[in-house]
Amino acid sequence: MDAIQQQMFDTYRAARLQEPPPPLVGTHDARVLRELRDYRRFEAVLHGRLATGRLRAALTRLFAPPRPRPPVCR
């Protein structure tokens, strides 16, 4: 059963039981994504990693040209 059919079934059931209809499909998608992002940032901090900019830092390390190392003094 796809999401539209489930939405129609839930709306019909709510009408029969005289309850308020459920929210439309996709109504809270942006909120869920924001909460997921915030949760991942929180987990990163708990594990001692950067909370923001992790993807950019990883890509920079991966694709940036290697920096020249200073000569070793002996």
Short mmCIF file of N, CA, C and O in Angstrom, two decimals:
data_model
loop_
_atom_site.label_atom_id
_atom_site.label_comp_id
_atom_site.label_asym_id
_atom_site.label_seq_id
_atom_site.Cartn_x
_atom_site.Cartn_y
_atom_site.Cartn_z
N MET A 1 0.86 -1.17 0.00
CA MET A 1 0.00 0.00 0.00
C MET A 1 0.91 1.23 0.00
O MET A 1 1.78 1.36 0.83
N ASP A 2 0.69 2.11 -0.94
CA ASP A 2 1.54 3.29 -0.99
C ASP A 2 1.00 4.37 -0.05
O ASP A 2 -0.03 4.21 0.60
N ALA A 3 1.72 5.47 0.04
CA ALA A 3 1.43 6.50 1.03
C ALA A 3 0.08 7.17 0.80
O ALA A 3 -0.64 7.49 1.77
N ILE A 4 -0.29 7.38 -0.46
CA ILE A 4 -1.57 8.05 -0.74
C ILE A 4 -2.74 7.15 -0.33
O ILE A 4 -3.71 7.62 0.27
N GLN A 5 -2.65 5.87 -0.66
CA GLN A 5 -3.71 4.95 -0.27
C GLN A 5 -3.83 4.86 1.25
O GLN A 5 -4.94 4.83 1.80
N GLN A 6 -2.70 4.82 1.94
CA GLN A 6 -2.72 4.78 3.39
C GLN A 6 -3.34 6.05 3.95
O GLN A 6 -4.11 6.01 4.91
N GLN A 7 -3.01 7.20 3.35
CA GLN A 7 -3.58 8.48 3.78
C GLN A 7 -5.10 8.47 3.62
O GLN A 7 -5.83 8.90 4.51
N MET A 8 -5.56 7.97 2.49
CA MET A 8 -7.01 7.92 2.25
C MET A 8 -7.70 6.98 3.24
O MET A 8 -8.77 7.29 3.77
N PHE A 9 -7.08 5.84 3.50
CA PHE A 9 -7.64 4.88 4.46
C PHE A 9 -7.70 5.51 5.86
O PHE A 9 -8.72 5.39 6.56
N ASP A 10 -6.62 6.17 6.28
CA ASP A 10 -6.60 6.78 7.61
C ASP A 10 -7.61 7.92 7.72
O ASP A 10 -8.24 8.10 8.77
N THR A 11 -7.79 8.68 6.64
CA THR A 11 -8.77 9.77 6.65
C THR A 11 -10.19 9.21 6.76
O THR A 11 -11.03 9.73 7.51
N TYR A 12 -10.47 8.15 6.01
CA TYR A 12 -11.78 7.51 6.08
C TYR A 12 -12.05 6.97 7.48
O TYR A 12 -13.13 7.16 8.05
N ARG A 13 -11.07 6.29 8.07
CA ARG A 13 -11.22 5.73 9.40
C ARG A 13 -11.47 6.84 10.42
O ARG A 13 -12.34 6.72 11.30
N ALA A 14 -10.72 7.95 10.30
CA ALA A 14 -10.90 9.06 11.24
C ALA A 14 -12.30 9.67 11.10
O ALA A 14 -12.93 10.03 12.10
N ALA A 15 -12.78 9.77 9.87
CA ALA A 15 -14.13 10.32 9.66
C ALA A 15 -15.18 9.40 10.26
O ALA A 15 -16.16 9.87 10.87
N ARG A 16 -15.01 8.09 10.10
CA ARG A 16 -15.97 7.13 10.66
C ARG A 16 -15.99 7.18 12.18
O ARG A 16 -17.03 7.00 12.80
N LEU A 17 -14.82 7.39 12.79
CA LEU A 17 -14.73 7.42 14.25
C LEU A 17 -14.89 8.82 14.82
O LEU A 17 -14.71 9.03 16.02
N GLN A 18 -15.18 9.78 13.96
CA GLN A 18 -15.36 11.18 14.34
C GLN A 18 -14.13 11.72 15.08
O GLN A 18 -14.24 12.35 16.12
N GLU A 19 -12.98 11.43 14.50
CA GLU A 19 -11.70 11.94 15.00
C GLU A 19 -11.15 12.93 14.00
O GLU A 19 -11.56 12.96 12.83
N PRO A 20 -10.19 13.77 14.43
CA PRO A 20 -9.59 14.69 13.46
C PRO A 20 -8.75 13.90 12.44
O PRO A 20 -8.16 12.87 12.78
N PRO A 21 -8.72 14.36 11.20
CA PRO A 21 -7.96 13.63 10.18
C PRO A 21 -6.45 13.72 10.44
O PRO A 21 -5.97 14.67 11.06
N PRO A 22 -5.70 12.73 9.99
CA PRO A 22 -4.24 12.76 10.18
C PRO A 22 -3.62 13.85 9.30
O PRO A 22 -4.24 14.30 8.33
N PRO A 23 -2.40 14.28 9.62
CA PRO A 23 -1.75 15.29 8.77
C PRO A 23 -1.45 14.72 7.39
O PRO A 23 -1.32 13.50 7.21
N LEU A 24 -1.35 15.59 6.42
CA LEU A 24 -1.07 15.16 5.06
C LEU A 24 0.32 14.55 4.96
O LEU A 24 1.22 14.87 5.75
N VAL A 25 0.49 13.70 3.98
CA VAL A 25 1.77 13.03 3.75
C VAL A 25 2.82 14.10 3.43
O VAL A 25 2.60 14.97 2.60
N GLY A 26 3.95 14.03 4.10
CA GLY A 26 5.04 14.96 3.84
C GLY A 26 4.97 16.25 4.62
O GLY A 26 5.84 17.12 4.45
N THR A 27 3.98 16.41 5.49
CA THR A 27 3.82 17.66 6.23
C THR A 27 5.00 17.93 7.14
O THR A 27 5.47 19.05 7.25
N HIS A 28 5.53 16.89 7.77
CA HIS A 28 6.58 17.07 8.77
C HIS A 28 7.95 16.61 8.28
O HIS A 28 8.85 16.41 9.10
N ASP A 29 8.12 16.45 6.98
CA ASP A 29 9.40 15.94 6.45
C ASP A 29 10.57 16.85 6.80
O ASP A 29 11.62 16.38 7.23
N ALA A 30 10.41 18.15 6.61
CA ALA A 30 11.51 19.08 6.88
C ALA A 30 11.87 19.06 8.37
O ALA A 30 13.05 19.09 8.73
N ARG A 31 10.86 18.99 9.21
CA ARG A 31 11.12 18.95 10.66
C ARG A 31 11.88 17.69 11.05
O ARG A 31 12.81 17.74 11.86
N VAL A 32 11.50 16.56 10.47
CA VAL A 32 12.18 15.30 10.77
C VAL A 32 13.65 15.38 10.33
O VAL A 32 14.54 14.94 11.05
N LEU A 33 13.90 15.94 9.16
CA LEU A 33 15.28 16.07 8.69
C LEU A 33 16.10 16.98 9.59
O LEU A 33 17.27 16.70 9.87
N ARG A 34 15.51 18.08 10.04
CA ARG A 34 16.23 18.98 10.97
C ARG A 34 16.53 18.26 12.28
O ARG A 34 17.64 18.39 12.82
N GLU A 35 15.57 17.51 12.81
CA GLU A 35 15.80 16.79 14.05
C GLU A 35 16.87 15.72 13.88
O GLU A 35 17.68 15.50 14.79
N LEU A 36 16.89 15.05 12.73
CA LEU A 36 17.93 14.06 12.47
C LEU A 36 19.30 14.71 12.42
O LEU A 36 20.26 14.20 12.99
N ARG A 37 19.41 15.87 11.75
CA ARG A 37 20.67 16.60 11.70
C ARG A 37 21.12 17.01 13.10
O ARG A 37 22.29 16.81 13.46
N ASP A 38 20.20 17.53 13.90
CA ASP A 38 20.55 17.94 15.25
C ASP A 38 21.00 16.74 16.10
O ASP A 38 21.93 16.84 16.88
N TYR A 39 20.33 15.61 15.93
CA TYR A 39 20.70 14.41 16.68
C TYR A 39 22.10 13.94 16.30
O TYR A 39 22.90 13.57 17.15
N ARG A 40 22.41 13.96 14.99
CA ARG A 40 23.75 13.54 14.55
C ARG A 40 24.82 14.48 15.07
O ARG A 40 25.91 14.04 15.43
N ARG A 41 24.52 15.78 15.12
CA ARG A 41 25.48 16.73 15.70
C ARG A 41 25.70 16.45 17.18
O ARG A 41 26.82 16.49 17.67
N PHE A 42 24.62 16.18 17.89
CA PHE A 42 24.70 15.88 19.31
C PHE A 42 25.54 14.63 19.55
O PHE A 42 26.42 14.61 20.42
N GLU A 43 25.30 13.58 18.77
CA GLU A 43 26.07 12.34 18.89
C GLU A 43 27.55 12.60 18.60
O GLU A 43 28.42 12.03 19.25
N ALA A 44 27.83 13.44 17.63
CA ALA A 44 29.22 13.74 17.29
C ALA A 44 29.93 14.40 18.47
O ALA A 44 31.07 14.06 18.79
N VAL A 45 29.26 15.32 19.12
CA VAL A 45 29.85 16.01 20.28
C VAL A 45 30.09 15.01 21.41
O VAL A 45 31.14 15.04 22.06
N LEU A 46 29.15 14.12 21.63
CA LEU A 46 29.32 13.13 22.69
C LEU A 46 30.51 12.21 22.43
O LEU A 46 31.15 11.76 23.37
N HIS A 47 30.80 11.96 21.17
CA HIS A 47 31.92 11.09 20.82
C HIS A 47 33.22 11.86 20.60
O HIS A 47 34.20 11.28 20.15
N GLY A 48 33.21 13.16 20.89
CA GLY A 48 34.42 13.95 20.81
C GLY A 48 34.81 14.38 19.41
O GLY A 48 35.97 14.68 19.14
N ARG A 49 33.84 14.44 18.50
CA ARG A 49 34.12 14.87 17.13
C ARG A 49 33.54 16.27 16.91
O ARG A 49 32.79 16.78 17.74
N LEU A 50 33.88 16.86 15.78
CA LEU A 50 33.32 18.17 15.44
C LEU A 50 31.82 18.06 15.23
O LEU A 50 31.33 17.09 14.66
N ALA A 51 31.10 19.08 15.68
CA ALA A 51 29.65 19.05 15.51
C ALA A 51 29.24 19.57 14.14
O ALA A 51 28.26 19.11 13.57
N THR A 52 29.97 20.51 13.58
CA THR A 52 29.63 21.07 12.28
C THR A 52 30.85 21.04 11.38
O THR A 52 31.98 21.05 11.85
N GLY A 53 30.60 21.03 10.10
CA GLY A 53 31.68 21.09 9.13
C GLY A 53 32.43 19.80 8.95
O GLY A 53 33.52 19.79 8.37
N ARG A 54 31.89 18.69 9.40
CA ARG A 54 32.61 17.41 9.31
C ARG A 54 32.75 16.96 7.86
O ARG A 54 33.81 16.47 7.46
N LEU A 55 31.71 17.12 7.06
CA LEU A 55 31.78 16.68 5.68
C LEU A 55 32.78 17.52 4.90
O LEU A 55 33.60 16.99 4.15
N ARG A 56 32.71 18.83 5.07
CA ARG A 56 33.64 19.70 4.37
C ARG A 56 35.09 19.41 4.78
O ARG A 56 35.99 19.38 3.94
N ALA A 57 35.32 19.19 6.05
CA ALA A 57 36.68 18.88 6.53
C ALA A 57 37.17 17.57 5.93
O ALA A 57 38.33 17.45 5.51
N ALA A 58 36.30 16.57 5.86
CA ALA A 58 36.69 15.28 5.29
C ALA A 58 37.01 15.41 3.81
O ALA A 58 38.00 14.85 3.32
N LEU A 59 36.19 16.16 3.08
CA LEU A 59 36.44 16.35 1.65
C LEU A 59 37.71 17.15 1.41
O LEU A 59 38.45 16.88 0.46
N THR A 60 37.98 18.12 2.27
CA THR A 60 39.21 18.90 2.14
C THR A 60 40.42 18.02 2.35
O THR A 60 41.39 18.09 1.59
N ARG A 61 40.37 17.17 3.36
CA ARG A 61 41.50 16.26 3.60
C ARG A 61 41.68 15.30 2.44
O ARG A 61 42.80 14.93 2.07
N LEU A 62 40.59 14.89 1.83
CA LEU A 62 40.65 13.90 0.76
C LEU A 62 41.16 14.49 -0.55
O LEU A 62 41.98 13.88 -1.24
N PHE A 63 40.69 15.70 -0.90
CA PHE A 63 40.98 16.25 -2.22
C PHE A 63 41.98 17.39 -2.25
O PHE A 63 42.40 17.80 -3.32
N ALA A 64 42.36 17.91 -1.11
CA ALA A 64 43.32 19.02 -1.09
C ALA A 64 44.72 18.50 -1.46
O ALA A 64 45.08 17.38 -1.11
N PRO A 65 45.49 19.32 -2.15
CA PRO A 65 46.86 18.88 -2.45
C PRO A 65 47.66 18.77 -1.16
O PRO A 65 47.43 19.52 -0.20
N PRO A 66 48.59 17.83 -1.10
CA PRO A 66 49.37 17.67 0.13
C PRO A 66 50.22 18.90 0.41
O PRO A 66 50.79 19.50 -0.50
N ARG A 67 50.29 19.27 1.67
CA ARG A 67 51.10 20.42 2.06
C ARG A 67 52.56 19.99 2.18
O ARG A 67 52.84 18.88 2.65
N PRO A 68 53.46 20.86 1.77
CA PRO A 68 54.89 20.50 1.90
C PRO A 68 55.27 20.45 3.38
O PRO A 68 54.87 21.29 4.19
N ARG A 69 56.05 19.44 3.72
CA ARG A 69 56.48 19.29 5.11
C ARG A 69 57.82 19.99 5.30
O ARG A 69 58.68 19.98 4.39
N PRO A 70 58.03 20.59 6.46
CA PRO A 70 59.31 21.24 6.70
C PRO A 70 60.42 20.17 6.80
O PRO A 70 60.16 19.04 7.19
N PRO A 71 61.64 20.56 6.45
CA PRO A 71 62.74 19.59 6.53
C PRO A 71 62.99 19.17 7.99
O PRO A 71 62.80 19.94 8.92
N VAL A 72 63.39 17.95 8.15
CA VAL A 72 63.68 17.41 9.49
C VAL A 72 65.10 17.78 9.87
O VAL A 72 66.04 17.55 9.12
N CYS A 73 65.28 18.39 11.02
CA CYS A 73 66.60 18.73 11.52
C CYS A 73 67.15 17.58 12.34
O CYS A 73 66.48 17.05 13.20
N ARG A 74 68.44 17.24 12.09
CA ARG A 74 69.05 16.15 12.86
C ARG A 74 70.27 16.62 13.55
O ARG A 74 70.98 17.44 13.28
#
